[in-house]
Coordinates of C-alpha atoms in Angstrom, one line a residue:
Chain A
M8 CA 22.7 27.2 -1.5
E9 CA 24.8 30.4 -2.7
D10 CA 25.1 30.1 -6.0
Q11 CA 21.8 29.9 -7.9
L12 CA 23.5 27.5 -10.9
A13 CA 24.1 25.2 -9.0
A14 CA 20.9 25.4 -6.6
L15 CA 19.4 25.0 -10.2
E16 CA 21.3 21.7 -10.7
V17 CA 20.9 20.6 -7.6
I18 CA 17.2 20.9 -7.4
F19 CA 17.2 19.3 -11.0
V20 CA 18.3 16.0 -9.7
E21 CA 16.4 16.0 -6.1
F22 CA 13.4 16.4 -9.2
Y23 CA 14.6 14.0 -11.4
Y24 CA 14.9 11.2 -9.3
W25 CA 11.8 11.6 -7.3
V26 CA 9.6 11.9 -10.8
T27 CA 11.6 8.2 -11.2
I28 CA 9.9 7.3 -7.6
V29 CA 6.4 8.2 -9.0
F30 CA 7.2 5.7 -11.4
M31 CA 8.4 2.9 -10.0
F32 CA 5.0 2.9 -7.8
L33 CA 3.3 2.4 -11.1
I34 CA 5.7 -1.2 -10.6
H35 CA 3.6 -2.1 -7.9
A36 CA 0.5 -1.1 -9.0
G37 CA 1.6 -3.4 -12.1
F38 CA 2.4 -6.2 -9.5
M39 CA -0.9 -6.0 -7.8
L40 CA -3.4 -6.4 -10.5
Y41 CA -0.8 -8.8 -12.2
E42 CA -1.0 -11.3 -9.4
G43 CA -4.1 -10.6 -8.0
G44 CA -5.9 -11.2 -11.6
V45 CA -3.8 -14.5 -12.2
A46 CA -4.4 -15.8 -8.7
R47 CA -8.0 -17.4 -8.5
R48 CA -11.1 -15.5 -7.2
K49 CA -10.9 -17.2 -3.3
N50 CA -6.8 -16.2 -3.2
L51 CA -7.3 -12.5 -4.2
Q52 CA -7.2 -10.8 -0.8
A53 CA -4.0 -12.5 0.6
T54 CA -2.5 -12.8 -2.6
V55 CA -3.3 -8.2 -2.4
A56 CA -2.1 -8.5 0.9
K57 CA 1.1 -10.0 0.3
N58 CA 2.4 -7.2 -2.0
V59 CA 1.0 -4.0 0.1
L60 CA 2.2 -5.7 3.4
L61 CA 6.1 -6.0 1.9
I62 CA 6.4 -2.5 1.3
P63 CA 6.1 -1.3 4.9
V64 CA 8.8 -4.8 5.9
V65 CA 11.4 -3.4 2.9
T66 CA 10.8 0.0 3.2
V67 CA 11.7 -0.2 7.3
T68 CA 14.2 -2.2 6.9
F69 CA 15.9 -0.5 4.2
F70 CA 15.5 2.6 6.2
F71 CA 17.5 0.0 9.2
F72 CA 20.4 -1.0 7.4
G73 CA 20.2 -1.4 3.6
W74 CA 21.0 1.9 2.2
W75 CA 23.9 1.4 4.9
I76 CA 24.7 -1.9 3.1
Y77 CA 25.2 -0.3 0.2
F78 CA 27.8 1.8 1.0
A79 CA 29.9 -0.2 3.0
F80 CA 29.9 -3.5 1.1
V81 CA 31.5 -2.2 -1.8
N82 CA 34.7 -3.9 -1.6
G83 CA 33.3 -7.6 -0.5
P84 CA 33.9 -6.3 2.6
G85 CA 37.0 -7.2 2.5
L86 CA 37.5 -8.8 -0.8
I87 CA 39.4 -5.5 -2.2
G88 CA 39.0 -3.6 1.0
G89 CA 37.2 -3.2 3.9
I90 CA 34.6 -1.2 4.7
P91 CA 35.3 1.8 3.3
E92 CA 35.0 5.5 5.2
G93 CA 32.2 7.7 4.6
A94 CA 29.3 4.2 4.9
E95 CA 28.7 5.6 8.5
V96 CA 26.9 8.5 7.1
M97 CA 24.3 6.2 6.4
Y98 CA 23.4 4.7 9.5
P99 CA 19.7 5.3 10.3
W100 CA 20.4 7.9 13.6
T101 CA 22.8 10.1 11.6
D102 CA 21.4 13.4 10.5
I103 CA 21.3 13.0 6.8
M104 CA 18.6 10.4 7.2
G105 CA 16.0 13.4 7.5
V106 CA 15.2 16.6 6.4
N107 CA 18.6 18.4 6.4
M108 CA 19.6 21.6 5.5
Q109 CA 22.3 20.3 4.4
D110 CA 21.7 17.6 2.5
R111 CA 18.6 17.7 -0.6
I112 CA 19.3 14.4 -2.0
N113 CA 19.7 11.9 0.0
G114 CA 16.2 10.2 0.9
V115 CA 15.2 10.7 -3.0
F116 CA 18.5 8.3 -3.8
W117 CA 17.4 6.2 -0.4
A118 CA 13.8 5.9 -2.0
A119 CA 15.0 5.4 -5.6
F120 CA 16.6 1.9 -4.6
L121 CA 14.2 1.3 -1.7
L122 CA 12.0 1.0 -5.1
F123 CA 14.2 -0.9 -6.8
A124 CA 14.0 -3.2 -3.7
W125 CA 10.1 -3.4 -3.6
T126 CA 10.7 -4.8 -7.4
A127 CA 12.8 -7.7 -6.4
A128 CA 10.5 -8.8 -4.0
S129 CA 7.4 -8.1 -5.8
I130 CA 8.9 -10.4 -7.9
V131 CA 9.2 -13.3 -5.8
S132 CA 5.3 -12.4 -4.3
G133 CA 4.4 -13.5 -7.5
S134 CA 5.9 -17.1 -7.8
I135 CA 4.5 -18.1 -5.3
I136 CA 1.0 -17.0 -5.0
E137 CA -2.3 -19.2 -3.9
R138 CA -0.2 -21.6 -1.1
A139 CA 2.5 -19.1 0.8
R140 CA 1.9 -17.6 4.3
V141 CA 1.9 -14.2 4.0
A142 CA 4.3 -14.1 7.3
G143 CA 6.5 -16.1 5.7
F144 CA 6.5 -14.4 2.6
V145 CA 7.1 -10.8 4.2
I146 CA 10.7 -12.0 5.9
I147 CA 11.8 -13.5 2.4
A148 CA 10.8 -10.0 1.1
G149 CA 13.0 -8.1 3.8
M150 CA 15.7 -10.5 3.2
I151 CA 15.8 -9.7 -0.8
G152 CA 14.8 -6.1 -0.4
S153 CA 16.9 -5.4 2.2
V154 CA 19.9 -7.6 2.7
T155 CA 20.5 -9.9 -0.7
W156 CA 19.9 -7.5 -3.2
I157 CA 21.3 -4.0 -1.9
I158 CA 24.4 -6.4 -1.3
D159 CA 24.7 -7.2 -4.9
A160 CA 24.1 -3.6 -6.0
A161 CA 27.2 -2.7 -3.8
W162 CA 28.9 -5.5 -5.3
G163 CA 28.2 -5.2 -9.1
W164 CA 25.9 -2.1 -9.1
S165 CA 28.4 0.9 -7.9
P166 CA 31.0 2.4 -9.9
N167 CA 33.3 1.6 -7.4
G168 CA 31.8 -2.1 -6.7
W169 CA 34.4 -5.1 -6.2
M170 CA 32.4 -7.1 -9.2
V171 CA 32.7 -3.6 -11.4
Q172 CA 36.2 -3.2 -10.5
V173 CA 37.9 -6.7 -10.6
M174 CA 35.5 -8.5 -12.9
G175 CA 34.9 -5.9 -15.5
Y176 CA 31.0 -6.8 -14.2
H177 CA 28.5 -4.2 -16.6
D178 CA 24.8 -4.9 -16.3
A179 CA 23.6 -1.1 -16.5
Y180 CA 19.7 -1.7 -16.2
A181 CA 20.0 -4.6 -13.9
S182 CA 19.3 -7.8 -15.9
G183 CA 21.2 -9.2 -13.0
V184 CA 21.3 -6.6 -9.6
I185 CA 17.5 -6.7 -9.6
H186 CA 15.6 -9.6 -12.3
A187 CA 18.3 -12.7 -11.9
I188 CA 18.4 -12.6 -7.9
A189 CA 14.9 -12.2 -8.0
G190 CA 14.6 -14.7 -10.5
G191 CA 17.2 -16.9 -8.6
T192 CA 15.4 -16.6 -4.9
A193 CA 12.0 -17.2 -6.6
L194 CA 13.5 -20.7 -7.6
G195 CA 14.9 -20.8 -4.3
V196 CA 11.9 -20.4 -2.2
L197 CA 9.7 -23.0 -4.7
V198 CA 12.2 -25.6 -4.3
V199 CA 10.9 -25.9 -0.7
L200 CA 7.4 -24.5 -1.1
G201 CA 6.3 -27.2 -3.6
P202 CA 3.3 -26.8 -6.0
R203 CA -0.4 -25.9 -5.9
L204 CA -2.8 -28.9 -4.6
G205 CA -3.4 -30.4 -7.5
R206 CA -1.2 -29.0 -9.8
F207 CA 1.0 -32.2 -11.0
R208 CA -1.6 -35.0 -10.0
D209 CA -1.4 -38.1 -11.0
G210 CA 1.1 -37.1 -13.6
V211 CA -1.2 -34.4 -15.3
V212 CA 0.4 -31.0 -15.1
R213 CA -2.9 -29.3 -15.1
S214 CA -3.0 -24.9 -16.1
I215 CA -5.1 -23.0 -13.3
Q216 CA -7.0 -20.6 -15.1
P217 CA -6.7 -17.1 -13.6
H218 CA -9.6 -15.3 -12.4
N219 CA -9.2 -12.1 -14.2
T220 CA -6.6 -12.0 -17.3
W221 CA -7.6 -8.5 -18.1
M222 CA -6.2 -8.1 -14.9
T223 CA -3.9 -9.5 -15.4
L224 CA -2.4 -8.2 -18.5
I225 CA -3.2 -4.5 -17.6
G226 CA -1.0 -5.3 -14.5
I227 CA 1.6 -5.7 -17.0
F228 CA 1.5 -2.9 -18.9
L229 CA 1.5 -0.8 -15.3
I230 CA 4.4 -2.5 -14.6
Y231 CA 5.8 -1.1 -18.8
T232 CA 4.7 1.7 -17.2
G233 CA 6.5 1.9 -14.1
F234 CA 9.8 0.4 -16.2
W235 CA 10.8 3.7 -17.2
G236 CA 10.6 5.4 -14.1
F237 CA 13.0 2.1 -13.6
Y238 CA 15.7 2.8 -16.1
V239 CA 16.0 6.7 -16.1
A240 CA 16.9 5.8 -12.0
C241 CA 19.2 4.1 -13.5
N242 CA 21.1 7.1 -15.0
V243 CA 22.7 9.9 -13.7
P244 CA 21.3 13.2 -15.7
T245 CA 24.0 15.3 -16.1
L246 CA 28.2 14.6 -15.1
N247 CA 31.0 16.0 -16.4
V248 CA 32.7 13.3 -18.5
G249 CA 35.2 14.9 -19.8
T250 CA 37.8 16.5 -17.9
D251 CA 38.3 19.6 -16.1
D252 CA 40.1 21.3 -18.6
A253 CA 38.0 19.3 -21.3
P254 CA 34.6 18.9 -19.7
F255 CA 31.8 17.2 -21.8
F256 CA 28.7 17.0 -19.5
S257 CA 26.3 13.9 -20.4
A258 CA 23.9 11.5 -18.9
T259 CA 25.5 7.9 -17.3
N260 CA 24.7 4.8 -16.5
I261 CA 25.2 3.7 -12.7
Y262 CA 28.5 3.6 -13.6
L263 CA 29.0 6.6 -14.4
M264 CA 29.8 5.8 -17.6
P265 CA 28.8 7.9 -21.1
T266 CA 24.8 7.3 -22.3
T267 CA 22.2 9.2 -23.3
L268 CA 18.3 8.9 -22.6
S269 CA 18.1 9.1 -26.3
G270 CA 19.7 6.0 -26.8
I271 CA 17.9 3.6 -23.5
T272 CA 14.7 5.6 -25.1
F273 CA 15.1 3.6 -28.3
N274 CA 16.3 0.7 -26.7
F275 CA 13.6 0.2 -23.9
L276 CA 10.8 -0.1 -27.0
L277 CA 13.0 -1.7 -29.1
S278 CA 13.8 -4.7 -26.3
L279 CA 10.1 -4.2 -25.4
S280 CA 8.9 -5.1 -29.0
G281 CA 11.1 -7.6 -29.1
G282 CA 10.2 -9.4 -26.5
L283 CA 5.8 -9.0 -27.5
F284 CA 7.4 -10.3 -30.8
A285 CA 8.6 -13.4 -30.0
G286 CA 6.4 -14.0 -26.5
Y287 CA 3.2 -13.9 -29.2
V288 CA 5.0 -16.4 -31.7
I289 CA 6.4 -19.0 -29.1
S290 CA 3.2 -19.2 -26.9
R291 CA 1.2 -19.1 -30.0
G292 CA -0.8 -16.2 -29.1
D293 CA -1.3 -16.9 -25.3
L294 CA -1.8 -12.7 -24.5
F295 CA -0.4 -14.2 -20.4
W296 CA 3.5 -15.0 -22.2
T297 CA 3.0 -12.3 -25.1
F298 CA 2.9 -9.4 -22.7
S299 CA 5.8 -11.5 -20.1
G300 CA 7.2 -11.7 -23.2
G301 CA 7.1 -8.1 -23.5
L302 CA 8.7 -7.7 -19.7
A303 CA 11.5 -10.4 -20.2
G304 CA 12.5 -8.9 -23.3
I305 CA 13.6 -5.7 -21.7
I306 CA 15.3 -7.8 -18.8
A307 CA 17.1 -9.2 -21.0
S308 CA 18.3 -6.4 -23.1
S309 CA 18.9 -4.4 -20.0
A310 CA 22.1 -5.4 -19.1
G311 CA 23.7 -3.9 -22.0
N312 CA 20.5 -1.3 -23.2
D313 CA 23.3 2.1 -21.8
L314 CA 25.1 0.7 -25.1
Y315 CA 23.5 -1.7 -27.6
H316 CA 22.1 -0.3 -30.8
P317 CA 18.0 -0.2 -31.2
M318 CA 18.2 -3.3 -33.0
Q319 CA 20.8 -5.3 -31.6
A320 CA 18.4 -4.7 -28.4
F321 CA 15.1 -6.2 -30.4
I322 CA 17.0 -9.3 -31.4
I323 CA 18.7 -10.3 -28.4
A324 CA 14.6 -9.6 -26.3
A325 CA 13.4 -11.9 -29.3
I326 CA 16.0 -14.6 -28.7
G327 CA 15.9 -14.4 -24.5
V328 CA 12.4 -14.6 -24.5
V329 CA 12.3 -17.8 -26.7
I330 CA 14.4 -19.5 -24.4
A331 CA 12.9 -18.1 -20.8
Y332 CA 9.7 -19.6 -22.4
K333 CA 11.2 -22.7 -23.0
L334 CA 13.3 -23.1 -20.3
H335 CA 9.8 -22.2 -18.3
G336 CA 7.6 -25.3 -20.0
F337 CA 11.1 -27.7 -19.2
V338 CA 11.2 -27.0 -16.0
E339 CA 7.7 -26.8 -15.2
R340 CA 7.6 -30.9 -16.6
R341 CA 10.6 -32.5 -15.4
F342 CA 10.7 -30.7 -12.2
K343 CA 7.1 -29.8 -11.0
L344 CA 8.0 -26.2 -10.2
D345 CA 5.2 -24.3 -9.5
D346 CA 5.6 -21.0 -10.7
V347 CA 2.2 -18.9 -11.0
V348 CA 3.5 -16.3 -12.8
G349 CA 6.8 -17.5 -14.3
A350 CA 8.7 -15.3 -12.8
V351 CA 11.8 -17.3 -12.7
A352 CA 11.5 -17.6 -16.6
V353 CA 10.6 -14.1 -17.1
H354 CA 13.1 -12.0 -14.6
G355 CA 15.4 -14.9 -13.7
Y356 CA 16.7 -17.3 -16.7
A357 CA 16.3 -13.9 -19.2
G358 CA 18.1 -11.9 -16.3
F359 CA 20.9 -14.5 -16.4
F360 CA 20.6 -14.6 -20.3
G361 CA 20.4 -10.5 -20.5
I362 CA 23.7 -10.5 -18.6
V363 CA 25.3 -13.0 -20.7
V364 CA 25.0 -12.0 -23.5
A365 CA 26.0 -8.2 -22.5
G366 CA 29.6 -9.5 -21.7
F367 CA 30.2 -10.6 -25.2
M368 CA 28.5 -7.9 -26.9
L369 CA 30.3 -5.3 -24.9
W370 CA 33.7 -6.8 -24.8
G371 CA 36.3 -4.1 -25.2
Y372 CA 34.4 -1.3 -23.3
P373 CA 35.5 0.3 -19.9
A374 CA 33.4 -0.8 -16.8
A375 CA 34.1 2.0 -15.3
A376 CA 36.7 4.2 -14.0
P377 CA 39.7 2.6 -11.6
G378 CA 38.1 3.1 -7.8
P379 CA 40.5 3.8 -5.1
E380 CA 41.2 0.0 -4.3
G381 CA 43.9 1.3 -7.6
D382 CA 43.9 -1.8 -11.1
V383 CA 42.8 -4.2 -9.4
A384 CA 41.4 -5.6 -12.7
W385 CA 41.5 -9.0 -14.3
F386 CA 41.2 -7.3 -18.1
T387 CA 41.6 -3.0 -18.6
T388 CA 41.1 -1.3 -21.2
P389 CA 44.4 0.5 -22.8
D390 CA 43.2 3.5 -20.5
G391 CA 44.1 1.1 -17.6
W392 CA 40.3 0.6 -16.5
P393 CA 38.5 -2.5 -15.8
M394 CA 37.0 -3.9 -19.3
I395 CA 33.7 -5.3 -20.2
N396 CA 34.4 -9.1 -20.9
P397 CA 32.6 -12.4 -21.2
L398 CA 34.2 -14.0 -18.3
G399 CA 33.6 -11.2 -15.9
N400 CA 29.6 -11.4 -16.7
F401 CA 29.5 -15.0 -17.0
L402 CA 30.5 -15.2 -13.5
G403 CA 28.8 -12.2 -12.1
A404 CA 25.2 -14.0 -13.8
I405 CA 26.1 -16.9 -11.6
I406 CA 26.8 -14.8 -8.5
M407 CA 23.8 -12.7 -9.2
F408 CA 21.4 -15.9 -9.7
F409 CA 22.5 -18.5 -7.7
V410 CA 25.5 -17.1 -4.5
L411 CA 22.8 -14.5 -3.8
G412 CA 19.3 -15.7 -5.0
F413 CA 19.0 -19.2 -4.9
L414 CA 21.2 -20.1 -2.2
P415 CA 19.4 -17.0 0.7
G416 CA 16.1 -17.7 -1.1
F417 CA 16.5 -21.9 -0.3
V418 CA 17.4 -21.6 3.3
V419 CA 15.4 -19.5 4.8
A420 CA 12.8 -21.2 2.9
K421 CA 13.9 -24.0 4.4
I422 CA 13.9 -22.5 8.3
L423 CA 10.2 -21.3 7.6
D424 CA 9.1 -24.6 6.3
A425 CA 10.3 -25.7 9.5
L426 CA 8.7 -23.8 11.9
G427 CA 5.5 -23.9 9.9
W428 CA 5.4 -20.3 8.9
L429 CA 6.2 -20.8 4.7
R430 CA 2.7 -22.8 3.7
V431 CA -0.6 -22.6 4.6
P432 CA -2.1 -26.2 5.9
P433 CA -3.9 -28.1 2.6
A434 CA -7.4 -27.6 3.9
V435 CA -6.4 -24.0 3.5
E436 CA -4.9 -24.0 0.7
A437 CA -8.0 -26.3 -0.7
A438 CA -10.4 -23.5 0.6
G439 CA -8.8 -20.7 -0.2
L440 CA -6.8 -17.9 1.6
D441 CA -9.2 -15.8 1.6
T442 CA -12.4 -17.8 2.9
H443 CA -11.6 -17.7 6.2
L444 CA -9.8 -14.5 6.4
Y445 CA -10.6 -11.9 4.4
G446 CA -14.0 -12.8 3.0
D447 CA -15.4 -13.0 -0.4
G448 CA -13.3 -10.5 -3.0
Y449 CA -16.1 -10.4 -4.5
P450 CA -19.7 -10.7 -2.1
Y451 CA -22.3 -9.3 -5.3
F452 CA -21.2 -12.2 -7.9
E453 CA -21.9 -15.2 -7.8
A454 CA -19.3 -17.8 -7.3
R455 CA -18.0 -20.5 -9.4
E456 CA -15.4 -23.3 -9.5
T457 CA -13.3 -24.4 -12.6
E458 CA -13.3 -28.7 -13.1
F459 CA -9.4 -27.8 -11.3
E460 CA -10.6 -27.3 -7.6
P461 CA -12.6 -31.2 -7.3
V462 CA -9.0 -32.3 -7.9
E463 CA -7.3 -29.9 -5.7
R464 CA -9.8 -31.1 -2.9
A465 CA -9.2 -34.4 -3.7
E466 CA -5.2 -33.7 -2.9
A467 CA -5.8 -32.3 -0.2
R468 CA -7.9 -35.1 1.4
T469 CA -4.5 -37.5 1.2
L470 CA -2.2 -35.6 2.7
T471 CA -0.9 -37.0 5.8
V472 CA 1.4 -36.7 9.1
D473 CA 3.2 -39.5 10.1
G474 CA 1.3 -41.9 7.8
K475 CA -2.5 -40.7 8.9
D476 CA -4.6 -38.4 7.2
A477 CA -4.1 -34.6 8.5
P478 CA -5.4 -32.4 5.6
G479 CA -5.6 -29.4 8.0
A480 CA -1.6 -30.2 9.5
P481 CA 0.7 -27.4 8.3
G482 CA 3.5 -30.0 7.9
A483 CA 1.2 -32.4 6.0
R484 CA 2.3 -34.1 2.8
R485 CA 1.5 -36.0 0.2
K486 CA 1.4 -39.4 0.2
E487 CA 3.1 -41.9 -2.6
T488 CA 0.1 -42.5 -5.3
P489 CA 0.4 -45.2 -8.1
R490 CA 0.8 -43.2 -11.4
Chain B
M3 CA 8.4 34.1 25.0
T4 CA 10.5 30.7 23.9
L5 CA 8.1 27.9 23.1
A6 CA 10.7 25.3 21.7
F7 CA 10.3 22.4 23.1
S8 CA 12.8 20.3 21.5
T9 CA 14.2 21.5 18.7
G10 CA 16.2 24.8 19.9
L11 CA 15.1 25.8 16.3
D12 CA 13.0 29.0 16.6
S13 CA 15.2 31.2 13.6
F14 CA 15.4 30.4 9.5
L15 CA 16.8 33.5 9.2
N16 CA 20.3 31.8 8.6
P17 CA 19.9 28.6 6.6
S18 CA 23.6 28.0 5.6
E19 CA 23.6 27.5 9.6
I20 CA 21.0 25.1 9.9
G21 CA 21.7 21.3 10.2
A22 CA 19.0 18.8 11.0
M23 CA 15.8 20.4 11.1
Y24 CA 13.3 17.8 12.9
P25 CA 12.4 17.5 16.2
F26 CA 14.3 16.0 18.8
P27 CA 17.9 16.1 17.2
D28 CA 20.4 13.9 19.2
L29 CA 17.9 11.3 20.2
E30 CA 17.8 9.5 16.4
W31 CA 18.7 6.5 18.2
L32 CA 16.0 6.4 20.2
F33 CA 13.3 6.8 17.9
V34 CA 15.2 3.7 15.2
L35 CA 15.2 1.5 18.7
I36 CA 11.3 1.7 18.8
G37 CA 11.4 1.5 15.5
V38 CA 13.0 -1.7 15.1
L39 CA 10.7 -2.7 18.1
M40 CA 7.7 -2.4 15.9
W41 CA 9.2 -4.3 13.1
L42 CA 9.5 -6.8 14.7
G43 CA 6.6 -6.9 17.0
W44 CA 5.0 -6.5 14.0
H45 CA 6.1 -9.8 12.1
G46 CA 5.2 -11.6 15.8
L47 CA 1.7 -10.3 15.5
Q48 CA 1.8 -11.3 12.0
I49 CA 2.9 -14.9 13.0
R50 CA 0.6 -15.5 16.0
G51 CA -2.5 -13.7 14.3
E52 CA -2.4 -15.9 10.7
T53 CA -1.3 -19.0 12.4
R54 CA -4.4 -19.0 15.2
E55 CA -6.4 -17.6 12.0
E56 CA -5.5 -20.8 10.1
Q57 CA -5.8 -22.8 12.8
E58 CA -9.5 -21.7 13.6
A59 CA -10.0 -22.2 9.8
V60 CA -8.6 -26.2 9.7
R61 CA -11.0 -27.3 12.8
A62 CA -14.0 -25.5 10.7
Y63 CA -13.6 -27.5 7.4
E64 CA -12.5 -30.7 9.3
Q65 CA -16.1 -30.6 11.2
I66 CA -18.1 -29.2 8.1
G67 CA -15.6 -30.8 5.5
L68 CA -14.0 -28.9 2.3
D69 CA -16.4 -29.5 -0.3
R70 CA -19.9 -28.6 2.2
A71 CA -17.1 -25.0 2.7
M72 CA -17.1 -25.4 -0.9
Y73 CA -20.3 -25.3 -1.5
H74 CA -21.4 -21.7 -2.2
G75 CA -17.8 -21.6 -3.5
A76 CA -14.7 -19.3 -2.0
T77 CA -17.5 -16.8 -0.1
G78 CA -17.5 -17.6 2.9
L79 CA -20.5 -18.9 2.9
V80 CA -21.2 -23.3 3.6
A81 CA -23.9 -25.0 2.5
T82 CA -26.8 -24.6 5.7
D83 CA -28.4 -28.2 6.7
E84 CA -31.3 -28.2 3.9
E85 CA -28.8 -26.8 1.1
W86 CA -26.6 -30.1 1.8
E87 CA -29.2 -32.3 2.7
E88 CA -30.6 -31.7 -0.8
A89 CA -27.2 -31.6 -2.5
Q90 CA -26.4 -35.2 -1.0
R91 CA -29.8 -36.1 -2.2
T92 CA -29.5 -35.3 -5.7
E93 CA -26.0 -35.2 -6.2
S94 CA -26.5 -31.3 -7.4
D95 CA -23.4 -29.6 -8.0
S96 CA -25.2 -26.3 -8.6
W97 CA -24.2 -22.9 -6.6
R98 CA -26.8 -21.1 -5.0
R99 CA -26.8 -17.6 -3.6
S100 CA -28.2 -18.6 0.6
G101 CA -25.9 -20.2 2.8
A102 CA -25.0 -20.0 6.6
R103 CA -21.8 -17.5 7.2
L104 CA -18.9 -19.6 7.8
T105 CA -18.5 -18.7 11.1
T106 CA -21.5 -19.7 12.5
M107 CA -21.9 -22.7 10.6
P108 CA -23.6 -25.5 11.7
R109 CA -21.4 -28.4 13.5
G110 CA -20.8 -32.2 12.8
A111 CA -19.0 -34.3 11.0
H112 CA -20.4 -35.9 8.0
T113 CA -19.3 -38.1 5.6
E114 CA -18.2 -36.0 2.2
P115 CA -19.3 -37.4 -1.3
P116 CA -16.2 -38.7 -3.8
P117 CA -14.5 -35.6 -5.6
S118 CA -15.2 -35.4 -9.2
P119 CA -12.7 -36.1 -11.5
G120 CA -10.6 -33.1 -13.0
Q121 CA -9.9 -32.2 -16.5
P122 CA -6.1 -32.1 -17.6
T123 CA -5.7 -29.4 -20.0
Q124 CA -2.1 -28.9 -20.5
E125 CA 0.0 -32.2 -21.3

């Protein structure tokens, strides 16, 4: 870089995204505390192992093919064009995938997207703790972190993505591209995985107490903190949004449409507050759901938080949290879905809601400038640009939650289950995943059980394979017990 | 004397002409290949190791029974013969600090006491 001003701009952008990465690490520290606190003592270290091992798996696979997918799949591929020229520079063996004096930003962009990938995988992680195998989970983590989420980012979180160009899809801070897909994936996996032993025994829905509520709540607070990095990483810090003749520099969203850091700061905090209020009220003061409500509130408003008024963000967040909370309770009772941390609700339902609402609220705004494939949009603005609209966002929500979320999660979980890699044997689950493998996480503290654990062991003893008692067998299934 | 082993990059005096700076450029494909093998190999090791560990745990729990294995909670300790006999005799469910390591627990089948019913906490 020979021009000092240009160099400063490049280095500013490089440093800007680098700082977002550091902040986003806090999301994962938060997820670890969150899930570790919710897990019972006997499953603490297995839970933490799952959290930390997804990091190398998603990182190395994102280096191998995830980053290339983002550039290669923007057209479908094949829906509005093939694989764009230039995607090949993101092969893992090209010389900009390393220290290179002619490139200063690729690794920082790569890492920012990678941290989103970790987040998507971590969301799934929390819902399946206390009975999922680490070996099976990390395969699911690689799938969502380096394949399905980055496909959805190419489709709907890129200015030239076909969902943006054709449907006018708008999802500025990832209600769908991270949260709905992760919630949908968690749902698909949970359907196959089944509930924890004893959770729904004899027709009763039993709550299983976290081993450390305080740790869990601190974890969620750390996720809020990391969310600042997440939000800012979804922006471009400075770009000419005017013309060459009349330049006007502004921050933009991921679609290169103008927004301001000021505006998203308002909206982040008001959507957090709306979610906290609603979570507290709807759960009647349950702190876990109050904190989770804050998270769900942000997620419910995120799709349009680049453009909403702060009070709109506040109200949408509150409504989204009420819907997500109610749906969580209904699905849990009706379908016996044991989502340990409520991830399907907080991320999936709130994210889905957020995308749909943004389609109505932002109806008529430009979604992005026309891409290289020209005018392919269903609806256009007077300038001929793809237009945000309710239909595009509703279909987009379905693509995120069901097509790229639920379906791959369900199919891969089915395969893992058939191989015996998805769930630990019932006897191991009842005894605790740590008990034999990792050891006690609190060796200096006296052990206690709640009234739930004998119920759990009783259910483990009722499991059979081919009609024979086999509580330890990987394929063991519950006997039909009279209710 | 030239000591360049790999890169041919022995000067930073013309930075605008420098591209990749890591050692062994043009062998990136080989490093990626090794990385892919390490990644897939790790999955294989994890699956095998975890399966073996779970099978050992299941054998242990089948031998001693879940209630006895969990006598000290999820601490990796099981009730000693004396503790278990005492618990059977008194039907005590109080937790104790002492015990034998799970990996050295006494062998032999036994009859588990009936489970105590769980209390519903949420309708």
